[in-house]
Amino acid sequence: MQIDIETVAQLHAFARGEMTWAEVEGMTAEEAREIARVGCELSAAGRYEEARILFEGLVEGNPKDAASRAALGTVYQNLGRAEEALEEYSEALELDPDQPVALVNRGELYLKEGNPQGLTDVARAVEADPEGETSAGRRARALVQAMALVAHERLKAAPALPV
Amino acid sequence: MSTELGKAMGAVKGGLDILVGPMGALFDVAANTLKLPPMLTNAAKAVVGAATGNVVMAASGAAGVAQELFSNPPARTEYVRSRNPEAAAAGYAKAEGRSHLDPELVGYLEALRTVEQNFGWFERMSSTRDGNLSLGDLRSAASNPQASPELRKAAQFLVDNPGYFERLDGSMGLGGPVGEAMRNLVDDDRFNLGSVRSEIFKVVEDLARYGRPERTGSRPAAPEPMPTKETREVKETGGKKETEEAEGPERKPRTPSSSRRQPARGKEPGAKDLINDPRMSIEEKVQAMLMALTKDLDGELLKVMDELAIAQGERVGMATQKGKEKELADKDRNIEFLQLRLQKLVERRKMMFDLMSNMSAKFNEMAKTALSNLRSA
C-alpha cells in the first residue's frame, strides 16, 4: 500500500494534535452541517440512538466543533444521560462561551440540580441569542420571562421592608 | 441582568410553600407538561398562590410564556454554529472548488451576456439580418476589427466551444418530450435573442444551485462582462462586488419590458439553505420551499412574457414585409406556443398559491388544536 506524502504529513499532524480527523479526511464545514442536519431530524423524530451515533462521529471527527458538542449534549439529555450531557455542554462552552444550546440546556440541568449557576447560564443564553433565532435562545428568553414574572408577583405580595 | 435575576430568585425561594392542595397538583401537571425545572415550578406555584389564588387565571396570564416554553422544549437538538465564521469552520477542511460544473460555464455566461446586450450589433453585422445569428456570423464578428475586444471575445468563445454553441442553438427553455421535439426542430445552427435569454436563465440557475466553479488556468480569463442585473446577482453570490463602469457599444436604457427580470435569485436562500436551516420548523421549511418555488415560477412567467413581447414585436415588424410568409408563419407558431406556455404557467402559479394557502390554513388549525388541548389539560 502506498500513501502519498501529503497524506503521511497529515497523519503526522493528526497524531501531534495539529489537525482534526475531519481535516485529514477533507470534510468541510458544509458537509458536517449536512450530517448534523440529519442528526437533528433523527433526534426530532425521537430516534436518539441513531442521532447519538451521528453526533458522536462528528465530535470525534472535529472535537473543536462546539455546535456538534452541544447537539450531542441534547441527545444525551434526551437519552437520560444527564452527566454526559453536562460534560458535552461544558466542553462546548469551553470552545464557544456564547453557544446558546449548551448554555440554556446546561442552565436547566443545573437548575434541576438546584445549582444557582443555572440562572447565570440561562441569562447568558438570552444574551447570546438576543433575537431568539434559535429554539434554545427562545426557550432561554421564555424561562427568564417566567422567572421575572414569578419574582415580580412575589415581590408585590411581600410585605414592605421597614425604612 | 444576572443581578436582577439573582434578586428575583432570592425572593421567589422564600415563598415556595404557600400553595398546597388540589391547585398545587394541577400546576404540577401543567409544569410537568412544559418540562420546567422544579425550582421554577415551585416558584410559579408561589406566585399563583400569592397573586390571585386562582390557578386558571394565573395560567392564562402567563399563557404567552407557557406557549413559548411549550413550543421550545428542553434539550431540543439544534446545530447552531458560532457567528464567527473562522470559529465555525475551525477543525474542518477548507471548502474549495466544490462545484462540479464545467469551469467554462462561467465563460459561457459571460459570452451570453455580451451577446444579449449587443444583439442588435451582432444582428446588423449578420448576413441575413433576420433576428437570428449563425456560427458563420459569430466567426466574422470574432475577426471583425471594428468590433470591441469584448464582442470579439464573446463571439470567439462560442466559435471555440461548439458544445456550448449547440446548447445555445437548441435552447428552448422547455423540458419533457415536447421540449425535446421542439429542440430538434430549432436545431438549425442558428439562434435568436430569446434563445440567449433562455440560456442565461438556465446557466444562472445552475450556478446558483451548484455553486460557481473555479476557472481553469488553461484559457485566458475573459474580461468582466458588462454588468446587468443578473450579472450583479451572480457576482454577489460568489462573494464579489463589482462596479457599474462598462459601457457597451449598444448600451441603451432598458425598456420596461426588458427590465422585468426573474427575481433576485442570488440574494434568496437556495432550497439547500432552507432545508439545512436548523432554526426553521418542518412547517416553516415547507412553506419557505413553496415560496421559493413560487418565486421561481414568477421568474419563469416574466421570462415567457418577455419572450412573447419580443416575438409579437418582431411579428408586427414582419407583417408589412413581402416575401416573408414562411417566417411569418413560423413567428405565429412561436407566438401561439409561447401563449400556451404562459397559460400553463399561470395555471401552475394559481395551483401553487392555492397549495400555500391550504397549508397555511392547516398549520393554523393544528396550532389552534394544540393550544386548545393545552388549555383543557
Coordinates of C-alpha atoms in Angstrom, one line a residue:
Chain A
M1 CA 0.0 0.0 0.0
Q2 CA 1.3 3.4 -1.0
I3 CA 0.4 6.6 0.8
D4 CA 1.2 9.9 -0.8
I5 CA 3.5 12.3 1.1
E6 CA 0.7 14.8 1.7
T7 CA -1.4 12.1 3.5
V8 CA 1.5 11.0 5.6
A9 CA 2.2 14.6 6.6
Q10 CA -1.5 15.0 7.5
L11 CA -1.5 11.8 9.6
H12 CA 1.6 13.0 11.4
A13 CA -0.1 16.3 12.1
F14 CA -3.2 14.4 13.3
A15 CA -1.1 12.3 15.6
R16 CA 0.5 15.5 17.0
G17 CA -3.0 17.0 17.5
E18 CA -2.3 19.7 15.0
M19 CA -5.1 18.5 12.7
T20 CA -8.5 17.0 13.3
W21 CA -9.6 13.8 11.6
A22 CA -12.2 15.9 9.7
E23 CA -9.3 17.9 8.2
V24 CA -7.4 14.7 7.3
E25 CA -10.5 13.3 5.6
G26 CA -11.2 16.6 3.9
M27 CA -14.6 17.0 5.5
T28 CA -15.8 20.6 5.1
A29 CA -17.9 22.6 7.5
E30 CA -20.7 22.4 4.9
E31 CA -20.6 18.6 4.8
A32 CA -20.6 18.5 8.6
R33 CA -23.6 20.7 8.6
E34 CA -25.4 18.3 6.3
I35 CA -24.7 15.4 8.6
A36 CA -25.8 17.4 11.6
R37 CA -29.0 18.3 9.9
V38 CA -29.8 14.6 9.6
G39 CA -28.9 14.1 13.2
C40 CA -31.2 16.9 14.3
E41 CA -34.0 15.4 12.2
L42 CA -33.4 12.0 13.8
S43 CA -33.5 13.5 17.2
A44 CA -36.7 15.4 16.4
A45 CA -38.2 12.1 15.4
G46 CA -37.2 10.6 18.7
R47 CA -34.5 8.3 17.2
Y48 CA -31.9 9.4 19.7
E49 CA -29.6 6.4 19.4
E50 CA -29.1 7.0 15.7
A51 CA -28.7 10.7 16.4
R52 CA -26.2 9.9 19.1
I53 CA -24.1 7.9 16.6
L54 CA -24.0 10.7 14.1
F55 CA -23.1 13.4 16.6
E56 CA -20.5 11.3 18.4
G57 CA -19.0 10.7 14.9
L58 CA -19.0 14.5 14.3
V59 CA -17.4 15.2 17.6
E60 CA -14.7 12.5 17.1
G61 CA -14.1 14.0 13.6
N62 CA -13.8 17.5 14.9
P63 CA -13.6 18.0 18.7
K64 CA -13.3 21.7 18.0
D65 CA -16.9 22.0 16.8
A66 CA -18.8 23.5 19.7
A67 CA -22.1 23.1 17.8
S68 CA -21.7 19.4 17.4
R69 CA -20.8 19.0 21.1
A70 CA -23.9 21.0 22.2
A71 CA -26.1 18.9 19.9
L72 CA -24.6 15.7 21.2
G73 CA -25.3 17.0 24.7
T74 CA -29.0 17.4 23.9
V75 CA -29.1 13.9 22.6
Y76 CA -27.5 12.6 25.8
Q77 CA -30.0 14.6 27.8
N78 CA -32.9 13.1 25.8
L79 CA -31.4 9.6 26.5
G80 CA -31.4 10.4 30.2
R81 CA -27.6 10.6 30.3
A82 CA -27.5 13.9 32.2
E83 CA -23.9 13.6 33.4
E84 CA -22.6 13.1 29.9
A85 CA -24.8 15.8 28.6
L86 CA -23.4 18.3 31.2
E87 CA -19.9 17.3 30.1
E88 CA -20.6 18.0 26.5
Y89 CA -22.3 21.3 27.2
S90 CA -19.3 22.3 29.3
E91 CA -16.9 21.3 26.6
A92 CA -18.9 23.2 24.0
L93 CA -18.8 26.3 26.3
E94 CA -15.1 26.0 26.6
L95 CA -14.8 26.2 22.8
D96 CA -17.6 28.8 22.4
P97 CA -18.7 30.6 25.5
D98 CA -21.8 32.0 23.7
Q99 CA -23.1 28.7 22.4
P100 CA -26.9 29.1 23.2
V101 CA -27.8 25.5 23.0
A102 CA -25.2 24.5 25.5
L103 CA -25.9 27.5 27.8
V104 CA -29.7 27.0 28.1
N105 CA -29.6 23.3 28.4
R106 CA -26.8 23.2 30.9
G107 CA -28.6 26.0 32.8
E108 CA -31.8 24.0 33.0
L109 CA -29.9 20.9 34.1
Y110 CA -28.2 22.9 36.8
L111 CA -31.5 24.4 37.9
K112 CA -32.9 20.9 38.2
E113 CA -30.0 20.1 40.5
G114 CA -30.7 23.2 42.5
N115 CA -27.4 24.8 41.3
P116 CA -27.8 28.6 41.1
Q117 CA -25.1 28.6 38.2
G118 CA -28.1 27.6 36.1
L119 CA -29.5 31.1 36.4
T120 CA -26.4 32.6 35.0
D121 CA -26.3 30.1 32.1
V122 CA -29.9 30.8 31.2
A123 CA -29.3 34.6 31.4
R124 CA -26.2 34.2 29.2
A125 CA -28.1 32.2 26.7
V126 CA -30.5 35.1 26.3
E127 CA -27.6 37.4 25.8
A128 CA -26.0 35.0 23.3
D129 CA -29.2 34.9 21.2
P130 CA -31.0 38.2 21.8
E131 CA -33.1 37.9 18.6
G132 CA -34.4 34.4 19.6
E133 CA -33.0 32.9 16.3
T134 CA -32.6 29.5 17.9
S135 CA -35.0 27.4 19.7
A136 CA -32.6 27.4 22.6
G137 CA -32.5 31.2 22.7
R138 CA -36.3 31.4 22.6
R139 CA -36.6 28.9 25.4
A140 CA -34.0 30.8 27.5
R141 CA -35.9 34.0 27.0
A142 CA -39.2 32.3 28.0
L143 CA -37.5 30.9 31.1
V144 CA -36.2 34.3 32.1
Q145 CA -39.6 35.9 31.4
A146 CA -41.2 33.2 33.6
M147 CA -38.7 33.8 36.4
A148 CA -39.1 37.6 36.1
L149 CA -42.9 37.2 36.2
V150 CA -42.7 35.0 39.2
A151 CA -40.3 37.3 41.0
H152 CA -42.4 40.4 40.3
E153 CA -45.6 38.9 41.6
R154 CA -43.8 37.6 44.7
L155 CA -42.2 40.9 45.4
K156 CA -45.6 42.6 45.1
A157 CA -47.1 40.2 47.6
A158 CA -44.2 40.5 50.0
P159 CA -44.6 43.0 53.0
A160 CA -42.8 46.3 52.5
L161 CA -39.4 46.5 54.2
P162 CA -39.1 48.9 57.1
V163 CA -37.3 52.1 56.1
Chain B
M1 CA -29.5 41.2 34.2
S2 CA -27.9 38.4 36.2
T3 CA -28.0 40.5 39.4
E4 CA -31.7 41.2 38.9
L5 CA -32.4 37.6 38.3
G6 CA -30.5 36.7 41.4
K7 CA -32.6 39.1 43.5
A8 CA -35.8 37.9 41.9
M9 CA -35.0 34.2 42.5
G10 CA -34.0 35.0 46.1
A11 CA -37.4 36.5 46.6
V12 CA -39.1 33.5 45.0
K13 CA -37.2 30.9 47.1
G14 CA -38.6 32.4 50.2
G15 CA -42.2 31.6 49.5
L16 CA -42.3 28.2 47.9
D17 CA -44.7 26.5 50.3
I18 CA -47.7 28.8 50.0
L19 CA -49.6 26.8 47.6
V20 CA -51.0 23.4 48.8
G21 CA -53.9 21.2 47.9
P22 CA -55.6 20.4 44.5
M23 CA -54.4 23.6 42.9
G24 CA -50.8 22.7 43.5
A25 CA -51.4 19.3 41.9
L26 CA -52.9 20.9 38.9
F27 CA -50.0 23.2 38.5
D28 CA -47.6 20.3 38.9
V29 CA -49.3 18.6 35.9
A30 CA -49.0 21.8 33.8
A31 CA -45.4 22.4 34.8
N32 CA -44.6 18.8 34.0
T33 CA -46.1 19.2 30.6
L34 CA -43.9 22.2 30.0
K35 CA -40.9 20.3 31.5
L36 CA -39.9 23.2 33.7
P37 CA -37.1 22.7 36.3
P38 CA -38.6 22.1 39.8
M39 CA -37.2 25.4 41.0
L40 CA -39.3 27.3 38.5
T41 CA -42.3 25.2 39.1
N42 CA -42.2 25.8 42.8
A43 CA -41.7 29.5 42.2
A44 CA -44.6 29.6 39.9
K45 CA -46.8 27.9 42.5
A46 CA -45.8 30.6 44.9
V47 CA -46.9 33.4 42.5
V48 CA -50.1 31.7 41.8
G49 CA -51.0 31.5 45.4
A50 CA -49.8 34.9 46.4
A51 CA -51.2 36.9 43.5
T52 CA -54.7 35.6 42.8
G53 CA -55.2 32.3 44.4
N54 CA -56.7 31.2 41.1
V55 CA -54.6 28.7 39.1
V56 CA -56.6 29.1 35.9
M57 CA -56.4 32.9 35.9
A58 CA -52.7 32.8 36.6
A59 CA -52.0 30.2 34.0
S60 CA -53.9 32.2 31.4
G61 CA -52.0 35.4 32.4
A62 CA -48.7 33.6 31.7
A63 CA -50.1 31.9 28.6
G64 CA -47.6 33.6 26.3
V65 CA -44.6 32.4 28.2
A66 CA -46.1 29.0 28.6
Q67 CA -46.7 28.7 24.9
E68 CA -43.2 29.8 24.2
L69 CA -41.9 27.1 26.6
F70 CA -44.2 24.5 25.1
S71 CA -43.1 25.3 21.5
N72 CA -39.4 25.3 22.5
P73 CA -39.0 22.1 24.6
P74 CA -35.9 21.5 26.7
A75 CA -32.9 19.7 25.0
R76 CA -34.1 20.2 21.5
T77 CA -31.3 19.1 19.2
E78 CA -30.0 22.0 17.2
Y79 CA -26.8 22.6 15.3
V80 CA -26.0 26.2 16.0
R81 CA -22.7 27.4 14.6
S82 CA -20.7 30.2 16.1
R83 CA -21.4 33.6 14.5
N84 CA -17.7 33.9 13.9
P85 CA -17.1 32.2 10.5
E86 CA -13.5 31.3 11.4
A87 CA -14.5 29.7 14.7
A88 CA -17.4 27.9 12.9
A89 CA -15.1 26.4 10.3
A90 CA -12.3 25.5 12.8
G91 CA -11.2 21.9 12.5
Y92 CA -12.8 21.4 9.1
A93 CA -11.1 21.2 5.7
K94 CA -11.3 24.3 3.6
A95 CA -14.1 24.3 1.1
E96 CA -12.7 25.0 -2.4
G97 CA -13.7 24.1 -5.9
R98 CA -16.8 22.2 -4.6
S99 CA -18.8 22.9 -7.6
H100 CA -18.6 20.2 -10.3
L101 CA -19.9 22.3 -13.1
D102 CA -17.7 22.8 -16.1
P103 CA -15.4 25.8 -15.3
E104 CA -16.0 27.1 -18.8
L105 CA -19.7 27.6 -17.9
V106 CA -18.7 31.0 -16.4
G107 CA -17.1 32.0 -19.7
Y108 CA -20.2 30.8 -21.5
L109 CA -22.4 33.0 -19.2
E110 CA -20.1 36.0 -19.9
A111 CA -20.3 35.4 -23.6
L112 CA -24.1 35.1 -23.5
R113 CA -24.4 38.3 -21.6
T114 CA -22.3 40.2 -24.1
V115 CA -24.3 38.7 -27.0
E116 CA -27.6 39.6 -25.2
Q117 CA -26.7 43.2 -24.6
N118 CA -25.2 43.7 -28.0
F119 CA -27.6 41.5 -30.0
G120 CA -28.6 44.5 -32.2
W121 CA -24.9 45.0 -33.3
F122 CA -24.4 41.3 -34.0
E123 CA -27.6 41.2 -36.0
R124 CA -26.6 44.2 -38.1
M125 CA -23.3 42.5 -38.9
S126 CA -25.0 39.2 -39.7
S127 CA -25.5 38.0 -43.3
T128 CA -29.3 37.6 -43.1
R129 CA -30.4 40.3 -40.6
D130 CA -33.5 38.3 -39.7
G131 CA -33.1 38.2 -36.0
N132 CA -31.0 35.0 -36.0
L133 CA -27.3 34.5 -35.7
S134 CA -25.3 31.6 -37.2
L135 CA -21.9 30.2 -36.4
G136 CA -20.6 32.0 -39.5
D137 CA -21.9 35.3 -38.2
L138 CA -20.0 34.7 -35.0
R139 CA -16.9 33.8 -36.8
S140 CA -17.0 37.0 -38.8
A141 CA -17.7 39.0 -35.6
A142 CA -14.7 37.4 -33.9
S143 CA -12.4 38.6 -36.6
N144 CA -14.1 41.9 -37.2
P145 CA -11.5 44.7 -36.5
Q146 CA -14.4 47.2 -35.9
A147 CA -15.8 45.2 -33.0
S148 CA -14.6 45.9 -29.5
P149 CA -12.4 43.3 -27.7
E150 CA -15.4 42.2 -25.6
L151 CA -17.6 41.5 -28.6
R152 CA -14.8 39.6 -30.3
K153 CA -14.1 37.6 -27.2
A154 CA -17.7 36.6 -26.7
A155 CA -18.1 35.6 -30.4
Q156 CA -14.7 33.7 -30.2
F157 CA -15.9 31.8 -27.1
L158 CA -18.9 30.4 -28.9
V159 CA -16.9 29.6 -32.0
D160 CA -14.2 27.8 -29.9
N161 CA -16.8 25.9 -27.9
P162 CA -19.0 24.1 -30.3
G163 CA -20.7 22.2 -27.5
Y164 CA -21.9 25.4 -25.9
F165 CA -22.9 26.8 -29.4
E166 CA -25.0 23.6 -29.9
R167 CA -26.6 24.1 -26.5
L168 CA -27.5 27.7 -27.4
D169 CA -28.7 26.7 -30.8
G170 CA -31.1 24.1 -29.3
S171 CA -32.2 26.2 -26.3
M172 CA -36.0 26.4 -25.9
G173 CA -36.4 26.6 -22.1
L174 CA -38.8 23.6 -22.2
G175 CA -38.5 20.2 -20.6
G176 CA -40.1 16.9 -21.4
P177 CA -40.8 15.2 -24.7
V178 CA -42.4 18.4 -26.1
G179 CA -39.3 20.3 -25.3
E180 CA -37.1 17.7 -26.9
A181 CA -39.2 17.7 -30.0
M182 CA -39.0 21.5 -30.2
R183 CA -35.3 21.5 -29.6
N184 CA -34.9 19.1 -32.6
L185 CA -37.0 21.5 -34.7
V186 CA -34.9 24.5 -33.8
D187 CA -31.6 22.8 -34.1
D188 CA -30.7 24.7 -37.3
D189 CA -27.3 26.1 -36.2
R190 CA -28.9 29.5 -35.7
F191 CA -30.1 31.2 -32.5
N192 CA -32.1 34.3 -31.7
L193 CA -32.3 36.7 -28.7
G194 CA -34.9 34.5 -27.0
S195 CA -32.5 31.5 -27.0
V196 CA -29.8 33.7 -25.5
R197 CA -32.0 34.8 -22.7
S198 CA -33.3 31.4 -22.0
E199 CA -29.8 30.1 -21.8
I200 CA -28.8 32.9 -19.4
F201 CA -31.6 32.0 -17.2
K202 CA -30.6 28.3 -17.1
V203 CA -26.9 29.0 -16.5
V204 CA -27.6 31.5 -13.7
E205 CA -29.9 28.8 -12.2
D206 CA -27.3 26.1 -12.4
L207 CA -24.6 28.4 -10.9
A208 CA -27.0 29.3 -8.0
R209 CA -27.8 25.6 -7.4
Y210 CA -24.4 24.0 -7.7
G211 CA -22.0 26.9 -6.9
R212 CA -19.7 28.8 -9.1
P213 CA -16.9 26.6 -10.5
E214 CA -13.2 27.7 -10.4
R215 CA -12.0 28.9 -13.8
T216 CA -9.1 26.8 -15.1
G217 CA -5.8 28.4 -16.0
S218 CA -5.6 26.8 -19.4
R219 CA -7.5 29.6 -21.1
P220 CA -7.1 33.3 -20.5
A221 CA -9.9 34.6 -18.4
A222 CA -12.5 36.6 -20.3
P223 CA -12.9 40.2 -19.3
E224 CA -15.6 41.1 -16.8
P225 CA -18.9 41.2 -18.6
M226 CA -20.9 44.4 -18.8
P227 CA -23.0 44.4 -15.7
T228 CA -26.7 43.6 -16.0
K229 CA -28.9 43.0 -13.0
E230 CA -28.4 39.2 -13.4
T231 CA -24.6 39.6 -13.6
R232 CA -24.6 41.5 -10.4
E233 CA -26.7 38.8 -8.7
V234 CA -24.3 36.1 -9.7
K235 CA -21.3 38.2 -8.7
E236 CA -22.8 38.8 -5.3
T237 CA -23.5 35.1 -4.9
G238 CA -19.8 34.5 -5.5
G239 CA -19.0 36.9 -2.7
K240 CA -17.7 39.6 -5.0
K241 CA -18.9 43.1 -5.7
E242 CA -18.5 44.8 -9.0
T243 CA -18.9 48.4 -10.1
E244 CA -21.0 49.7 -12.9
E245 CA -18.4 51.0 -15.3
A246 CA -18.5 49.3 -18.6
E247 CA -20.5 50.8 -21.4
G248 CA -21.0 48.6 -24.4
P249 CA -21.3 49.9 -27.9
E250 CA -25.1 49.1 -27.9
R251 CA -25.7 50.2 -24.3
K252 CA -29.0 52.0 -24.1
P253 CA -31.7 52.5 -21.4
R254 CA -33.5 49.3 -20.8
T255 CA -37.2 49.2 -21.7
P256 CA -39.7 48.4 -19.0
S257 CA -40.2 45.1 -20.7
S258 CA -36.6 44.1 -20.8
S259 CA -36.0 45.3 -17.2
R260 CA -38.6 42.8 -15.9
R261 CA -36.5 40.0 -14.9
Q262 CA -36.6 36.9 -12.8
P263 CA -36.4 37.6 -9.1
A264 CA -33.0 38.3 -7.4
R265 CA -32.1 34.7 -7.1
G266 CA -28.6 35.4 -5.8
K267 CA -30.0 37.1 -2.7
E268 CA -32.6 34.4 -2.0
P269 CA -31.7 31.4 0.1
G270 CA -31.5 28.3 -2.1
A271 CA -33.5 25.1 -1.4
K272 CA -30.5 23.6 0.2
D273 CA -30.1 26.5 2.6
L274 CA -33.8 26.3 3.5
I275 CA -33.6 22.6 4.2
N276 CA -30.4 22.9 6.2
D277 CA -31.6 25.9 8.3
P278 CA -31.8 24.4 11.8
R279 CA -33.8 27.4 13.1
M280 CA -36.8 26.5 11.0
S281 CA -39.5 24.0 11.8
I282 CA -40.7 21.5 9.3
E283 CA -43.8 23.6 8.6
E284 CA -41.7 26.7 8.1
K285 CA -39.4 24.8 5.7
V286 CA -42.3 23.5 3.7
Q287 CA -43.7 27.0 3.4
A288 CA -40.4 28.6 2.6
M289 CA -39.8 26.0 -0.1
L290 CA -43.2 26.7 -1.6
M291 CA -42.5 30.4 -1.5
A292 CA -39.1 29.8 -3.3
L293 CA -40.8 27.7 -5.9
T294 CA -43.5 30.3 -6.4
K295 CA -40.7 32.9 -6.9
D296 CA -39.0 30.7 -9.5
L297 CA -42.3 30.3 -11.2
D298 CA -42.8 34.1 -11.2
G299 CA -39.4 34.5 -12.8
E300 CA -40.3 32.0 -15.5
L301 CA -43.6 33.7 -16.1
L302 CA -41.8 37.1 -16.5
K303 CA -39.3 35.5 -18.9
V304 CA -42.0 34.0 -21.0
M305 CA -43.8 37.3 -21.1
D306 CA -40.6 39.0 -22.2
E307 CA -40.2 36.4 -24.9
L308 CA -43.8 36.8 -26.0
A309 CA -43.4 40.6 -26.2
I310 CA -40.3 40.3 -28.3
A311 CA -41.9 37.7 -30.6
Q312 CA -45.0 39.9 -31.0
G313 CA -42.8 42.9 -31.7
E314 CA -40.9 41.0 -34.4
R315 CA -44.2 39.7 -35.8
V316 CA -45.5 43.2 -36.2
G317 CA -42.3 44.4 -37.9
M318 CA -42.5 41.4 -40.4
A319 CA -46.2 41.8 -41.2
T320 CA -45.5 44.6 -43.7
Q321 CA -42.7 42.9 -45.5
K322 CA -43.4 40.9 -48.6
G323 CA -41.8 37.5 -49.3
K324 CA -41.5 36.6 -45.7
E325 CA -44.7 34.5 -45.5
K326 CA -42.8 31.4 -44.2
E327 CA -41.0 33.3 -41.5
L328 CA -44.3 35.0 -40.6
A329 CA -46.0 31.6 -40.2
D330 CA -43.0 30.4 -38.0
K331 CA -43.4 33.5 -35.9
D332 CA -47.1 32.9 -35.5
R333 CA -46.5 29.4 -34.4
N334 CA -43.9 30.6 -32.0
I335 CA -46.3 33.2 -30.5
E336 CA -49.0 30.6 -30.1
F337 CA -46.6 28.2 -28.5
L338 CA -45.5 31.0 -26.0
Q339 CA -49.1 31.9 -25.3
L340 CA -49.9 28.3 -24.5
R341 CA -46.8 28.1 -22.2
L342 CA -47.8 31.3 -20.5
Q343 CA -51.3 29.9 -19.8
K344 CA -49.8 26.7 -18.3
L345 CA -47.5 28.8 -16.1
V346 CA -50.4 30.9 -14.9
E347 CA -52.3 27.8 -14.0
R348 CA -49.4 26.4 -12.2
R349 CA -48.9 29.7 -10.3
K350 CA -52.5 29.5 -9.2
M351 CA -52.1 25.9 -8.1
M352 CA -49.1 26.9 -6.0
F353 CA -50.9 29.8 -4.4
D354 CA -53.9 27.5 -3.5
L355 CA -51.5 24.9 -2.1
M356 CA -49.7 27.6 0.1
S357 CA -53.0 28.9 1.2
N358 CA -54.3 25.5 2.2
M359 CA -51.1 24.6 4.0
S360 CA -51.2 27.9 6.0
A361 CA -54.8 27.1 7.0
K362 CA -53.8 23.5 8.0
F363 CA -50.9 24.7 10.1
N364 CA -53.1 27.3 11.8
E365 CA -55.7 24.7 12.5
M366 CA -53.0 22.4 14.0
A367 CA -51.7 25.2 16.2
K368 CA -55.2 26.0 17.4
T369 CA -55.9 22.4 18.3
A370 CA -52.6 22.2 20.2
L371 CA -53.4 25.4 22.2
S372 CA -56.9 24.2 22.9
N373 CA -55.6 20.9 24.2
L374 CA -53.1 22.8 26.4
R375 CA -55.9 24.9 27.8
S376 CA -58.1 21.9 28.6
A377 CA -55.2 19.9 30.2

